[in-house]
Tab-separated table of C-alpha atoms in Angstrom:
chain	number	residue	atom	x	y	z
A	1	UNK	CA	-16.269	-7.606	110.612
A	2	UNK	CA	-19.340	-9.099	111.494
A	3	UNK	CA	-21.821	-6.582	109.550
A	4	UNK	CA	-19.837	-7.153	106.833
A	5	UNK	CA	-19.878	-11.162	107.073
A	6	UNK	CA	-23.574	-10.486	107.382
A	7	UNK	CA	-23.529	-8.582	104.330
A	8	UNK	CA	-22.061	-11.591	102.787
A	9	UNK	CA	-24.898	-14.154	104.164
A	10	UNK	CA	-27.589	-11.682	103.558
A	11	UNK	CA	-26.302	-11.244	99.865
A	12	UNK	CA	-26.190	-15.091	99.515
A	13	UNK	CA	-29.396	-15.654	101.002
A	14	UNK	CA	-30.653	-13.085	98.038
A	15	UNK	CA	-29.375	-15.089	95.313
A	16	UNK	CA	-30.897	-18.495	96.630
A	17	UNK	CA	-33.930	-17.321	97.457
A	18	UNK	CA	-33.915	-16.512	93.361
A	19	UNK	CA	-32.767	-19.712	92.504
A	20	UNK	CA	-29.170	-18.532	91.243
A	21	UNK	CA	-26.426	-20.404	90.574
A	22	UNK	CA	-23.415	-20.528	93.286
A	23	UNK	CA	-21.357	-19.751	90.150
A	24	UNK	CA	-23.375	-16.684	89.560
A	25	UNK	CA	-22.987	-15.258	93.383
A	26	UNK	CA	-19.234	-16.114	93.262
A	27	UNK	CA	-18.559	-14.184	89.943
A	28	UNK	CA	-20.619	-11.501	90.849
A	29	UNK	CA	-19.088	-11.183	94.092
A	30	UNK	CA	-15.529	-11.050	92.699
A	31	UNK	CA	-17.011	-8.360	90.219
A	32	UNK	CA	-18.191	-5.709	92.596
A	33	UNK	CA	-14.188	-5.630	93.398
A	34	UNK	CA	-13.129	-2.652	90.654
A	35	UNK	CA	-9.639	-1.614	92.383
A	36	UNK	CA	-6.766	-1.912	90.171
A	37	UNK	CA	-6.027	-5.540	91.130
A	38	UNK	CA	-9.352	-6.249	90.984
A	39	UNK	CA	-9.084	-5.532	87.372
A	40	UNK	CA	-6.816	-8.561	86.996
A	41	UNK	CA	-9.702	-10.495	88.616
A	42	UNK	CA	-11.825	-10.491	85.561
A	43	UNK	CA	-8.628	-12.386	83.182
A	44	UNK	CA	-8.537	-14.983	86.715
A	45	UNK	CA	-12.285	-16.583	86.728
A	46	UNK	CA	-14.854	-17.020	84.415
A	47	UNK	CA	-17.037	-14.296	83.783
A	48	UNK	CA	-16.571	-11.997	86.306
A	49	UNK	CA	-18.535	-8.832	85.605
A	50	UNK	CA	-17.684	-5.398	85.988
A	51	UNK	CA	-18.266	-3.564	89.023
A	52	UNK	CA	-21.447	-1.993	87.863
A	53	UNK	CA	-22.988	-5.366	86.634
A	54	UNK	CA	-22.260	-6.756	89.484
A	55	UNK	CA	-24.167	-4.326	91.934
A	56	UNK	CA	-26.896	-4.489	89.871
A	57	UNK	CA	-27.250	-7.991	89.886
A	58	UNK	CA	-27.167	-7.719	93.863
A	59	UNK	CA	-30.289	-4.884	93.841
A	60	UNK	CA	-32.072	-7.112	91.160
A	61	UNK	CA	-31.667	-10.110	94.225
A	62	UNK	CA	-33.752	-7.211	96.369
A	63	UNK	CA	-31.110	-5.705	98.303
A	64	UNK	CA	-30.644	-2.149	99.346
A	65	UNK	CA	-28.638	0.197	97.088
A	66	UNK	CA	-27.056	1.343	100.266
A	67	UNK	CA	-26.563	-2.217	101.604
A	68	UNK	CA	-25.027	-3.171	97.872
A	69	UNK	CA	-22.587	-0.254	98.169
A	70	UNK	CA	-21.195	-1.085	102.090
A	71	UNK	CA	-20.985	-4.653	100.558
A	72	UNK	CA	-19.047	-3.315	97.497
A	73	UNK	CA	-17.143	-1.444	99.584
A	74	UNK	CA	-16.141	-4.103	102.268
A	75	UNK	CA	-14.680	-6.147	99.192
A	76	UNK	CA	-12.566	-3.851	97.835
A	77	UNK	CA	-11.415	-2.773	101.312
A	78	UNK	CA	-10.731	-6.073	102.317
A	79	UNK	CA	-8.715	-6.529	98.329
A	80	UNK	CA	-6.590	-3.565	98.495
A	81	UNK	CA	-5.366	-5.155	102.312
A	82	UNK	CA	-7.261	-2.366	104.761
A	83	UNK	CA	-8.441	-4.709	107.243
A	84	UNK	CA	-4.940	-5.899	108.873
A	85	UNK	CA	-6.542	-9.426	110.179
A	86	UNK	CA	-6.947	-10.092	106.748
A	87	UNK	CA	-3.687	-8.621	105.229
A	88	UNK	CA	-2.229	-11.060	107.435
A	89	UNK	CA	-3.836	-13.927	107.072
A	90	UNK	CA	-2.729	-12.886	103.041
A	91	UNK	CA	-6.601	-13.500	101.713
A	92	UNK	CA	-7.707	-12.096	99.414
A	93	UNK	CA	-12.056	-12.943	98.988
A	94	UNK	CA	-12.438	-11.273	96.114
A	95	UNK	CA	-9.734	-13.739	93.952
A	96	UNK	CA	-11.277	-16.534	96.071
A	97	UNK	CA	-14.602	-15.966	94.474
A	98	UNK	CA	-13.145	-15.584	91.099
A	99	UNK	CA	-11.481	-18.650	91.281
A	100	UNK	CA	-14.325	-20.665	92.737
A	101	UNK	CA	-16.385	-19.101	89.881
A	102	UNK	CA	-14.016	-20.661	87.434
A	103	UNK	CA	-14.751	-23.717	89.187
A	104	UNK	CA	-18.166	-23.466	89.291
A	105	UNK	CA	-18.843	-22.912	85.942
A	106	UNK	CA	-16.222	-25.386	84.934
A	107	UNK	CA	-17.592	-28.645	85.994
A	108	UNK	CA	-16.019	-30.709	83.151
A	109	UNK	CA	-12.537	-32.407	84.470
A	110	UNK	CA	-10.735	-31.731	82.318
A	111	UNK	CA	-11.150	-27.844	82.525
A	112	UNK	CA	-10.929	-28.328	86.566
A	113	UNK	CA	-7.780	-29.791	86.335
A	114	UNK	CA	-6.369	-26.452	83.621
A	115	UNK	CA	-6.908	-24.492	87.150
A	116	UNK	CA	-5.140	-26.439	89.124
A	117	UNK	CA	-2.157	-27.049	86.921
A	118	UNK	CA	-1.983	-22.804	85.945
A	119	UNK	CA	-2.347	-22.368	90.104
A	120	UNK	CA	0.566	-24.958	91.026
A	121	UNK	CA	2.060	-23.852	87.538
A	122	UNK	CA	1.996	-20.324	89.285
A	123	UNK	CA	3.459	-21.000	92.567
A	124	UNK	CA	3.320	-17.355	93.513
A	125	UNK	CA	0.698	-14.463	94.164
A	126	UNK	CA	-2.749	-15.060	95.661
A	127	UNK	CA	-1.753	-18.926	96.099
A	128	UNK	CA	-3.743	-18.942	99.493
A	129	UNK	CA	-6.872	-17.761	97.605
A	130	UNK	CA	-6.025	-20.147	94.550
A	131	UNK	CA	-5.535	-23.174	96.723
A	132	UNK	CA	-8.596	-22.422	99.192
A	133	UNK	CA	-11.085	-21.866	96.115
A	134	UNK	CA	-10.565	-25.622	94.532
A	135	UNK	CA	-10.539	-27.168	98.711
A	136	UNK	CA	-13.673	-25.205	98.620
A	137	UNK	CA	-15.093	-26.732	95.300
A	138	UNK	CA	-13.709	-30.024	95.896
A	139	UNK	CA	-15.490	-29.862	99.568
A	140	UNK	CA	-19.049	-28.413	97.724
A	141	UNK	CA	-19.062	-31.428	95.116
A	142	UNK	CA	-18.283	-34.300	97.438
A	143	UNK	CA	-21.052	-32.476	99.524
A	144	UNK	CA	-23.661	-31.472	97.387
A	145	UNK	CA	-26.475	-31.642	100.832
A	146	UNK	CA	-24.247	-28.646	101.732
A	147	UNK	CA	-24.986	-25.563	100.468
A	148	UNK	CA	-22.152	-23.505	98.880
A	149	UNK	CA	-21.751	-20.364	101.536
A	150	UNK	CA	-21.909	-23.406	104.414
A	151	UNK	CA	-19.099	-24.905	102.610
A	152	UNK	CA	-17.332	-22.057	102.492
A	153	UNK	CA	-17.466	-20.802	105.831
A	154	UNK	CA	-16.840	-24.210	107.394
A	155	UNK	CA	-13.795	-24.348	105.514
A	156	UNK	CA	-12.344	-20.920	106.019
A	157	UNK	CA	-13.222	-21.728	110.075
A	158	UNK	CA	-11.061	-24.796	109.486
A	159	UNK	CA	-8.408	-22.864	108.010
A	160	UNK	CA	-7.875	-20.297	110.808
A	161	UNK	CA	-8.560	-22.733	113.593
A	162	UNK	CA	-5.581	-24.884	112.261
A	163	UNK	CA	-7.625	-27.929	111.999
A	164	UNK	CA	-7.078	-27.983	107.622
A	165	UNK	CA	-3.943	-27.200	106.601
A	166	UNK	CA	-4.926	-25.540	103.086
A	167	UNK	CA	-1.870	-26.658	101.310
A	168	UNK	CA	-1.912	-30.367	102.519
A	169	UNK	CA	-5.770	-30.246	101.384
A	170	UNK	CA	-4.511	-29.280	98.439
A	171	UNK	CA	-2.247	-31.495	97.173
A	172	UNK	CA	-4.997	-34.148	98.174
A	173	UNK	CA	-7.347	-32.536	95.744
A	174	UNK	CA	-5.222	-32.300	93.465
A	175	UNK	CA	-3.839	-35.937	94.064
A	176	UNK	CA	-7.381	-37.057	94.418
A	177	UNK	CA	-6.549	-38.058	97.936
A	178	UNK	CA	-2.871	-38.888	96.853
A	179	UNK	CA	-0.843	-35.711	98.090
A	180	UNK	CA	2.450	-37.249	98.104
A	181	UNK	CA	1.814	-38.794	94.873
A	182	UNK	CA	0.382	-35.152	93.746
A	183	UNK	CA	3.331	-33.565	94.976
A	184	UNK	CA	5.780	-35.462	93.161
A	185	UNK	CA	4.258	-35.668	89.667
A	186	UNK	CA	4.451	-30.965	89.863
A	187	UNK	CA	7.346	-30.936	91.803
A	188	UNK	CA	6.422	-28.730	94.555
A	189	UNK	CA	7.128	-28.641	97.893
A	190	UNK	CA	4.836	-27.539	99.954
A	191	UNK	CA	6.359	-24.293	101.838
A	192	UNK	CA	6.807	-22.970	98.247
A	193	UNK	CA	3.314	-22.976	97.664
A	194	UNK	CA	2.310	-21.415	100.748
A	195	UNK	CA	3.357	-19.754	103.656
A	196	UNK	CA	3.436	-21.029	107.108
């Protein structure tokens, strides 16, 4: 909704205004997720906190304790699929953060390219998520005058407008502008990767 997307700018806004990391909002933001799956989350990106970590880091930014809790509990509603626009879209925000906190922290290569190969390894689960977190770190390196939430959002808007098609972006990351070439070396195809 759009007090929760404010939520999410507002808790953003928080953590740059203190100088943190985009790696530190993204893990934290997976963290406050504490639903079963969300468990899993913590094994899926690097250091993603526990739930109670994580909402503490958001009232040491200078947010609310009421305003940390509606934002907790707009990411594990939107995890456990209670918000059907996003059930259907099959997004998941809180593995998207986890994943782009992998990334984030990970800026050596060779560690970038271990999450891609375990995601296209994978070819099944939160793929959208998966394949949406490296367009999104790919997108925030080659445009560093961006700032990470602009990236983000630009991107997602891209996605549901139909004007980036997440798993052709993909491939080209992953190809470094070679999908075909991508595509061939992991034998994928492309509608096994992601749905239409």
């Amino acid at each position: 909704s759009e007090q929760q997307s404010l939520l999410i700018q507002n808790a953003y806004k928080s953590s740059k205004a203190k100088k943190s990391a985009p790696h530190d909002f993204a893990a934290n933001m997976a963290g406050l997720c504490n639903t079963n799956g969300g468990k899993a989350l913590r094994g899926a990106g690097e250091d993603i906190p526990m739930a109670k970590s994580a909402k503490k880091y958001f009232t040491k930014l200078g947010m609310g304790e009421r305003e940390v809790s509606d934002l907790a509990d707009a990411v594990n509603n939107q995890h456990v699929g209670k918000f059907k626009g996003n059930a259907k879209e099959g997004k998941d925000f809180a593995q998207e953060m986890a994943i782009c906190a992998g990334y984030l922290k990970n800026e050596n290569p060779a560690q970038v390219k271990a999450i891609d190969t375990r995601i296209v390894r994978s070819a099944a689960g939160d793929t959208n998520e998966d394949m949406d977190a490296l367009n999104i770190y790919s997108s925030f390196v080659k445009n560093k005058n961006q700032d990470f939430l602009e990236v983000m959002t630009e991107y997602n808007k891209g996605v549901t407008n139909k004007q980036i098609n997440r798993t052709e972006k993909f491939m080209e990351n992953l190809g470094k502008g070679k999908a075909d070439q991508e595509r061939k070396i992991n034998s994928v195809k492309l509608e096994k990767i992601s749905p239409k």
